[in-house]
Amino acid sequence: MVDSDNDTNMTDFFKMLITTSPGQQLAHPDEDRSRPRSFWSMREDEFLLTVVLSNSQLLLHGPRSKKRRSFWHLVSSELTTQFGMAKNKRQCRDRFKLLFQKSITRNQFNVEQAPDSKLEWLLQQCFRTFHLTDTSEIVLAESSPLSASETSGSFTEQQTVTANAQCLPRHYVAKSSVPLIERADVRTDIQQLLCTMMSLQRQMDDLSCRVDMITNLVTPLARKPAGRGSFDSHNDALHG
C-alpha cells in the first residue's frame, strides 16, 4: 500500500515536470520573494521637491531643448551630489508625479490653508508652480511667477527662489514658523538654504570676475608716475 502511494506521488511529480515550460522554473520557498522597492523617506521627499523647485526655471525653455529634456537627469544628479541620494531620473520623475498628485488633492479646494510641516509647505509650493499635462509632463503653471516673467526677459535662479517664496501665505510665518522649527529636521532646513546659497554663489562669482577686470584696468593707471617734476616746476614758476 505504501509503495502504491509512492508510485502515485512520483507520477504526479513527473507530470508536473512535463507540463512545466522550458523557461519556467519550479518555485523555491526561499526564492518566492518580491523585488525590493525603492522606498522614499519623508526627508528624501523634501530633498526632491526642493531640488525640483530650485531648477524650475529650466522649464522656461522649449520642450525640445536640451535643458528641458535633461531636467530629470539634472534633478537626479543634484540629489546625488548634494544629498547623497542614489535615485535615477525615472525614480525622481515618478516620485514627483505621485507627490504632485497628492498636492493637487490637498490644495485644489483650500490652497490658502497653512501647511503644518516642511513637506506640506513644499507640496503647496509645487501646486502653485507646476502643472501636469495630459501626457503627464511637468510644465510651469500659468499662474506661476516664472510663467508670468517669460515674456519680460530671462529669469535668474535667485529670482526663481524669490518667486517661489512669494507664494507663501501671509499668515504662514506668524502661525506656523515656530511649530515648524520645533518639529522639522534642522538638517532639512540647512539643505534647503544651501540651494539658495549656491545660486547666490554663482552671482558672486560673476561679480568677482567683473571686479577683477576693472582692477586690471585701474592698476596700471595707479602705478603710472603722476609727473611730479613738472608739477614742482610749475609751482616754482608761480612763486618765483
mmCIF file with all atom_site columns, N, CA and C in Angstrom, residues 122-166:
data_model
loop_
_atom_site.group_PDB
_atom_site.id
_atom_site.type_symbol
_atom_site.label_atom_id
_atom_site.label_alt_id
_atom_site.label_comp_id
_atom_site.label_asym_id
_atom_site.label_entity_id
_atom_site.label_seq_id
_atom_site.pdbx_PDB_ins_code
_atom_site.Cartn_x
_atom_site.Cartn_y
_atom_site.Cartn_z
_atom_site.occupancy
_atom_site.B_iso_or_equiv
_atom_site.pdbx_formal_charge
_atom_site.auth_seq_id
_atom_site.auth_comp_id
_atom_site.auth_asym_id
_atom_site.auth_atom_id
_atom_site.pdbx_PDB_model_num
ATOM 1   N N  . LEU A 1 122 ? 6.296  72.485 0.944   1.00 0.00 ? 122 LEU A N  1
ATOM 2   C CA . LEU A 1 122 ? 6.887  72.245 -0.369  1.00 0.00 ? 122 LEU A CA 1
ATOM 3   C C  . LEU A 1 122 ? 5.839  71.762 -1.366  1.00 0.00 ? 122 LEU A C  1
ATOM 4   N N  . LEU A 1 123 ? 4.923  70.922 -0.925  1.00 0.00 ? 123 LEU A N  1
ATOM 5   C CA . LEU A 1 123 ? 3.852  70.460 -1.805  1.00 0.00 ? 123 LEU A CA 1
ATOM 6   C C  . LEU A 1 123 ? 2.973  71.625 -2.243  1.00 0.00 ? 123 LEU A C  1
ATOM 7   N N  . GLN A 1 124 ? 2.716  72.545 -1.348  1.00 0.00 ? 124 GLN A N  1
ATOM 8   C CA . GLN A 1 124 ? 1.919  73.720 -1.694  1.00 0.00 ? 124 GLN A CA 1
ATOM 9   C C  . GLN A 1 124 ? 2.653  74.598 -2.697  1.00 0.00 ? 124 GLN A C  1
ATOM 10  N N  . GLN A 1 125 ? 3.972  74.713 -2.529  1.00 0.00 ? 125 GLN A N  1
ATOM 11  C CA . GLN A 1 125 ? 4.775  75.456 -3.490  1.00 0.00 ? 125 GLN A CA 1
ATOM 12  C C  . GLN A 1 125 ? 4.692  74.823 -4.874  1.00 0.00 ? 125 GLN A C  1
ATOM 13  N N  . CYS A 1 126 ? 4.792  73.511 -4.923  1.00 0.00 ? 126 CYS A N  1
ATOM 14  C CA . CYS A 1 126 ? 4.722  72.802 -6.205  1.00 0.00 ? 126 CYS A CA 1
ATOM 15  C C  . CYS A 1 126 ? 3.354  72.971 -6.846  1.00 0.00 ? 126 CYS A C  1
ATOM 16  N N  . PHE A 1 127 ? 2.301  72.950 -6.041  1.00 0.00 ? 127 PHE A N  1
ATOM 17  C CA . PHE A 1 127 ? 0.950  73.128 -6.564  1.00 0.00 ? 127 PHE A CA 1
ATOM 18  C C  . PHE A 1 127 ? 0.802  74.492 -7.227  1.00 0.00 ? 127 PHE A C  1
ATOM 19  N N  . ARG A 1 128 ? 1.443  75.507 -6.670  1.00 0.00 ? 128 ARG A N  1
ATOM 20  C CA . ARG A 1 128 ? 1.371  76.854 -7.220  1.00 0.00 ? 128 ARG A CA 1
ATOM 21  C C  . ARG A 1 128 ? 2.282  77.036 -8.428  1.00 0.00 ? 128 ARG A C  1
ATOM 22  N N  . THR A 1 129 ? 3.342  76.249 -8.512  1.00 0.00 ? 129 THR A N  1
ATOM 23  C CA . THR A 1 129 ? 4.376  76.474 -9.523  1.00 0.00 ? 129 THR A CA 1
ATOM 24  C C  . THR A 1 129 ? 4.206  75.615 -10.768 1.00 0.00 ? 129 THR A C  1
ATOM 25  N N  . PHE A 1 130 ? 3.753  74.374 -10.608 1.00 0.00 ? 130 PHE A N  1
ATOM 26  C CA . PHE A 1 130 ? 3.768  73.422 -11.721 1.00 0.00 ? 130 PHE A CA 1
ATOM 27  C C  . PHE A 1 130 ? 2.363  72.999 -12.141 1.00 0.00 ? 130 PHE A C  1
ATOM 28  N N  . HIS A 1 131 ? 2.368  72.311 -13.277 1.00 0.00 ? 131 HIS A N  1
ATOM 29  C CA . HIS A 1 131 ? 1.142  71.737 -13.827 1.00 0.00 ? 131 HIS A CA 1
ATOM 30  C C  . HIS A 1 131 ? 1.520  70.496 -14.611 1.00 0.00 ? 131 HIS A C  1
ATOM 31  N N  . LEU A 1 132 ? 0.680  69.476 -14.556 1.00 0.00 ? 132 LEU A N  1
ATOM 32  C CA . LEU A 1 132 ? 0.904  68.254 -15.325 1.00 0.00 ? 132 LEU A CA 1
ATOM 33  C C  . LEU A 1 132 ? 0.009  68.264 -16.555 1.00 0.00 ? 132 LEU A C  1
ATOM 34  N N  . THR A 1 133 ? 0.620  68.027 -17.718 1.00 0.00 ? 133 THR A N  1
ATOM 35  C CA . THR A 1 133 ? -0.138 67.996 -18.961 1.00 0.00 ? 133 THR A CA 1
ATOM 36  C C  . THR A 1 133 ? -0.906 66.678 -19.078 1.00 0.00 ? 133 THR A C  1
ATOM 37  N N  . ASP A 1 134 ? -1.655 66.558 -20.178 1.00 0.00 ? 134 ASP A N  1
ATOM 38  C CA . ASP A 1 134 ? -2.404 65.318 -20.412 1.00 0.00 ? 134 ASP A CA 1
ATOM 39  C C  . ASP A 1 134 ? -1.479 64.126 -20.599 1.00 0.00 ? 134 ASP A C  1
ATOM 40  N N  . THR A 1 135 ? -0.243 64.404 -21.008 1.00 0.00 ? 135 THR A N  1
ATOM 41  C CA . THR A 1 135 ? 0.742  63.328 -21.179 1.00 0.00 ? 135 THR A CA 1
ATOM 42  C C  . THR A 1 135 ? 1.620  63.162 -19.941 1.00 0.00 ? 135 THR A C  1
ATOM 43  N N  . SER A 1 136 ? 1.184  63.760 -18.828 1.00 0.00 ? 136 SER A N  1
ATOM 44  C CA . SER A 1 136 ? 1.893  63.653 -17.538 1.00 0.00 ? 136 SER A CA 1
ATOM 45  C C  . SER A 1 136 ? 3.289  64.255 -17.590 1.00 0.00 ? 136 SER A C  1
ATOM 46  N N  . GLU A 1 137 ? 3.449  65.313 -18.379 1.00 0.00 ? 137 GLU A N  1
ATOM 47  C CA . GLU A 1 137 ? 4.708  66.039 -18.413 1.00 0.00 ? 137 GLU A CA 1
ATOM 48  C C  . GLU A 1 137 ? 4.602  67.251 -17.502 1.00 0.00 ? 137 GLU A C  1
ATOM 49  N N  . ILE A 1 138 ? 5.664  67.532 -16.766 1.00 0.00 ? 138 ILE A N  1
ATOM 50  C CA . ILE A 1 138 ? 5.665  68.667 -15.850 1.00 0.00 ? 138 ILE A CA 1
ATOM 51  C C  . ILE A 1 138 ? 5.943  69.956 -16.616 1.00 0.00 ? 138 ILE A C  1
ATOM 52  N N  . VAL A 1 139 ? 5.110  70.967 -16.423 1.00 0.00 ? 139 VAL A N  1
ATOM 53  C CA . VAL A 1 139 ? 5.289  72.284 -17.027 1.00 0.00 ? 139 VAL A CA 1
ATOM 54  C C  . VAL A 1 139 ? 4.996  73.322 -15.957 1.00 0.00 ? 139 VAL A C  1
ATOM 55  N N  . LEU A 1 140 ? 5.313  74.573 -16.268 1.00 0.00 ? 140 LEU A N  1
ATOM 56  C CA . LEU A 1 140 ? 5.022  75.654 -15.337 1.00 0.00 ? 140 LEU A CA 1
ATOM 57  C C  . LEU A 1 140 ? 3.547  76.015 -15.417 1.00 0.00 ? 140 LEU A C  1
ATOM 58  N N  . ALA A 1 141 ? 2.945  76.242 -14.282 1.00 0.00 ? 141 ALA A N  1
ATOM 59  C CA . ALA A 1 141 ? 1.547  76.656 -14.254 1.00 0.00 ? 141 ALA A CA 1
ATOM 60  C C  . ALA A 1 141 ? 1.416  78.067 -14.804 1.00 0.00 ? 141 ALA A C  1
ATOM 61  N N  . GLU A 1 142 ? 0.277  78.369 -15.409 1.00 0.00 ? 142 GLU A N  1
ATOM 62  C CA . GLU A 1 142 ? 0.077  79.695 -15.986 1.00 0.00 ? 142 GLU A CA 1
ATOM 63  C C  . GLU A 1 142 ? 0.104  80.780 -14.930 1.00 0.00 ? 142 GLU A C  1
ATOM 64  N N  . SER A 1 143 ? -0.294 80.448 -13.713 1.00 0.00 ? 143 SER A N  1
ATOM 65  C CA . SER A 1 143 ? -0.306 81.430 -12.624 1.00 0.00 ? 143 SER A CA 1
ATOM 66  C C  . SER A 1 143 ? 1.035  81.547 -11.919 1.00 0.00 ? 143 SER A C  1
ATOM 67  N N  . SER A 1 144 ? 2.021  80.745 -12.340 1.00 0.00 ? 144 SER A N  1
ATOM 68  C CA . SER A 1 144 ? 3.324  80.775 -11.693 1.00 0.00 ? 144 SER A CA 1
ATOM 69  C C  . SER A 1 144 ? 4.045  82.080 -11.998 1.00 0.00 ? 144 SER A C  1
ATOM 70  N N  . PRO A 1 145 ? 4.750  82.679 -11.022 1.00 0.00 ? 145 PRO A N  1
ATOM 71  C CA . PRO A 1 145 ? 5.548  83.878 -11.290 1.00 0.00 ? 145 PRO A CA 1
ATOM 72  C C  . PRO A 1 145 ? 6.565  83.663 -12.390 1.00 0.00 ? 145 PRO A C  1
ATOM 73  N N  . LEU A 1 146 ? 7.057  82.450 -12.549 1.00 0.00 ? 146 LEU A N  1
ATOM 74  C CA . LEU A 1 146 ? 8.019  82.169 -13.608 1.00 0.00 ? 146 LEU A CA 1
ATOM 75  C C  . LEU A 1 146 ? 7.373  82.289 -14.969 1.00 0.00 ? 146 LEU A C  1
ATOM 76  N N  . SER A 1 147 ? 6.153  81.777 -15.133 1.00 0.00 ? 147 SER A N  1
ATOM 77  C CA . SER A 1 147 ? 5.456  81.866 -16.406 1.00 0.00 ? 147 SER A CA 1
ATOM 78  C C  . SER A 1 147 ? 5.147  83.311 -16.743 1.00 0.00 ? 147 SER A C  1
ATOM 79  N N  . ALA A 1 148 ? 4.780  84.096 -15.740 1.00 0.00 ? 148 ALA A N  1
ATOM 80  C CA . ALA A 1 148 ? 4.468  85.499 -15.975 1.00 0.00 ? 148 ALA A CA 1
ATOM 81  C C  . ALA A 1 148 ? 5.681  86.282 -16.426 1.00 0.00 ? 148 ALA A C  1
ATOM 82  N N  . SER A 1 149 ? 6.865  85.853 -16.037 1.00 0.00 ? 149 SER A N  1
ATOM 83  C CA . SER A 1 149 ? 8.087  86.579 -16.377 1.00 0.00 ? 149 SER A CA 1
ATOM 84  C C  . SER A 1 149 ? 8.673  86.140 -17.700 1.00 0.00 ? 149 SER A C  1
ATOM 85  N N  . GLU A 1 150 ? 8.103  85.114 -18.331 1.00 0.00 ? 150 GLU A N  1
ATOM 86  C CA . GLU A 1 150 ? 8.705  84.556 -19.537 1.00 0.00 ? 150 GLU A CA 1
ATOM 87  C C  . GLU A 1 150 ? 8.744  85.582 -20.659 1.00 0.00 ? 150 GLU A C  1
ATOM 88  N N  . THR A 1 151 ? 7.716  86.447 -20.744 1.00 0.00 ? 151 THR A N  1
ATOM 89  C CA . THR A 1 151 ? 7.665  87.424 -21.814 1.00 0.00 ? 151 THR A CA 1
ATOM 90  C C  . THR A 1 151 ? 8.459  88.680 -21.500 1.00 0.00 ? 151 THR A C  1
ATOM 91  N N  . SER A 1 152 ? 8.860  88.868 -20.259 1.00 0.00 ? 152 SER A N  1
ATOM 92  C CA . SER A 1 152 ? 9.561  90.086 -19.866 1.00 0.00 ? 152 SER A CA 1
ATOM 93  C C  . SER A 1 152 ? 11.067 89.937 -19.841 1.00 0.00 ? 152 SER A C  1
ATOM 94  N N  . GLY A 1 153 ? 11.582 88.737 -20.059 1.00 0.00 ? 153 GLY A N  1
ATOM 95  C CA . GLY A 1 153 ? 13.027 88.556 -20.073 1.00 0.00 ? 153 GLY A CA 1
ATOM 96  C C  . GLY A 1 153 ? 13.436 87.298 -19.366 1.00 0.00 ? 153 GLY A C  1
ATOM 97  N N  . SER A 1 154 ? 14.752 87.100 -19.263 1.00 0.00 ? 154 SER A N  1
ATOM 98  C CA . SER A 1 154 ? 15.269 85.888 -18.629 1.00 0.00 ? 154 SER A CA 1
ATOM 99  C C  . SER A 1 154 ? 15.029 85.940 -17.133 1.00 0.00 ? 154 SER A C  1
ATOM 100 N N  . PHE A 1 155 ? 14.948 84.763 -16.534 1.00 0.00 ? 155 PHE A N  1
ATOM 101 C CA . PHE A 1 155 ? 14.673 84.640 -15.098 1.00 0.00 ? 155 PHE A CA 1
ATOM 102 C C  . PHE A 1 155 ? 15.851 83.959 -14.449 1.00 0.00 ? 155 PHE A C  1
ATOM 103 N N  . THR A 1 156 ? 16.519 84.647 -13.524 1.00 0.00 ? 156 THR A N  1
ATOM 104 C CA . THR A 1 156 ? 17.694 84.079 -12.875 1.00 0.00 ? 156 THR A CA 1
ATOM 105 C C  . THR A 1 156 ? 17.274 83.079 -11.823 1.00 0.00 ? 156 THR A C  1
ATOM 106 N N  . GLU A 1 157 ? 18.237 82.286 -11.372 1.00 0.00 ? 157 GLU A N  1
ATOM 107 C CA . GLU A 1 157 ? 17.940 81.273 -10.361 1.00 0.00 ? 157 GLU A CA 1
ATOM 108 C C  . GLU A 1 157 ? 17.548 81.915 -9.040  1.00 0.00 ? 157 GLU A C  1
ATOM 109 N N  . GLN A 1 158 ? 18.179 83.045 -8.705  1.00 0.00 ? 158 GLN A N  1
ATOM 110 C CA . GLN A 1 158 ? 17.820 83.710 -7.459  1.00 0.00 ? 158 GLN A CA 1
ATOM 111 C C  . GLN A 1 158 ? 16.407 84.253 -7.529  1.00 0.00 ? 158 GLN A C  1
ATOM 112 N N  . GLN A 1 159 ? 15.996 84.771 -8.708  1.00 0.00 ? 159 GLN A N  1
ATOM 113 C CA . GLN A 1 159 ? 14.626 85.229 -8.862  1.00 0.00 ? 159 GLN A CA 1
ATOM 114 C C  . GLN A 1 159 ? 13.651 84.075 -8.742  1.00 0.00 ? 159 GLN A C  1
ATOM 115 N N  . THR A 1 160 ? 14.083 82.896 -9.171  1.00 0.00 ? 160 THR A N  1
ATOM 116 C CA . THR A 1 160 ? 13.241 81.711 -9.036  1.00 0.00 ? 160 THR A CA 1
ATOM 117 C C  . THR A 1 160 ? 12.956 81.430 -7.571  1.00 0.00 ? 160 THR A C  1
ATOM 118 N N  . VAL A 1 161 ? 13.999 81.459 -6.746  1.00 0.00 ? 161 VAL A N  1
ATOM 119 C CA . VAL A 1 161 ? 13.817 81.209 -5.316  1.00 0.00 ? 161 VAL A CA 1
ATOM 120 C C  . VAL A 1 161 ? 12.925 82.270 -4.701  1.00 0.00 ? 161 VAL A C  1
ATOM 121 N N  . THR A 1 162 ? 13.124 83.545 -5.105  1.00 0.00 ? 162 THR A N  1
ATOM 122 C CA . THR A 1 162 ? 12.314 84.629 -4.567  1.00 0.00 ? 162 THR A CA 1
ATOM 123 C C  . THR A 1 162 ? 10.859 84.477 -4.971  1.00 0.00 ? 162 THR A C  1
ATOM 124 N N  . ALA A 1 163 ? 10.637 84.124 -6.245  1.00 0.00 ? 163 ALA A N  1
ATOM 125 C CA . ALA A 1 163 ? 9.267  83.958 -6.725  1.00 0.00 ? 163 ALA A CA 1
ATOM 126 C C  . ALA A 1 163 ? 8.557  82.835 -5.997  1.00 0.00 ? 163 ALA A C  1
ATOM 127 N N  . ASN A 1 164 ? 9.247  81.757 -5.761  1.00 0.00 ? 164 ASN A N  1
ATOM 128 C CA . ASN A 1 164 ? 8.641  80.649 -5.026  1.00 0.00 ? 164 ASN A CA 1
ATOM 129 C C  . ASN A 1 164 ? 8.319  81.048 -3.594  1.00 0.00 ? 164 ASN A C  1
ATOM 130 N N  . ALA A 1 165 ? 9.187  81.845 -2.993  1.00 0.00 ? 165 ALA A N  1
ATOM 131 C CA . ALA A 1 165 ? 8.956  82.274 -1.615  1.00 0.00 ? 165 ALA A CA 1
ATOM 132 C C  . ALA A 1 165 ? 7.749  83.197 -1.515  1.00 0.00 ? 165 ALA A C  1
ATOM 133 N N  . GLN A 1 166 ? 7.464  83.954 -2.601  1.00 0.00 ? 166 GLN A N  1
ATOM 134 C CA . GLN A 1 166 ? 6.332  84.863 -2.581  1.00 0.00 ? 166 GLN A CA 1
ATOM 135 C C  . GLN A 1 166 ? 5.000  84.125 -2.574  1.00 0.00 ? 166 GLN A C  1
#
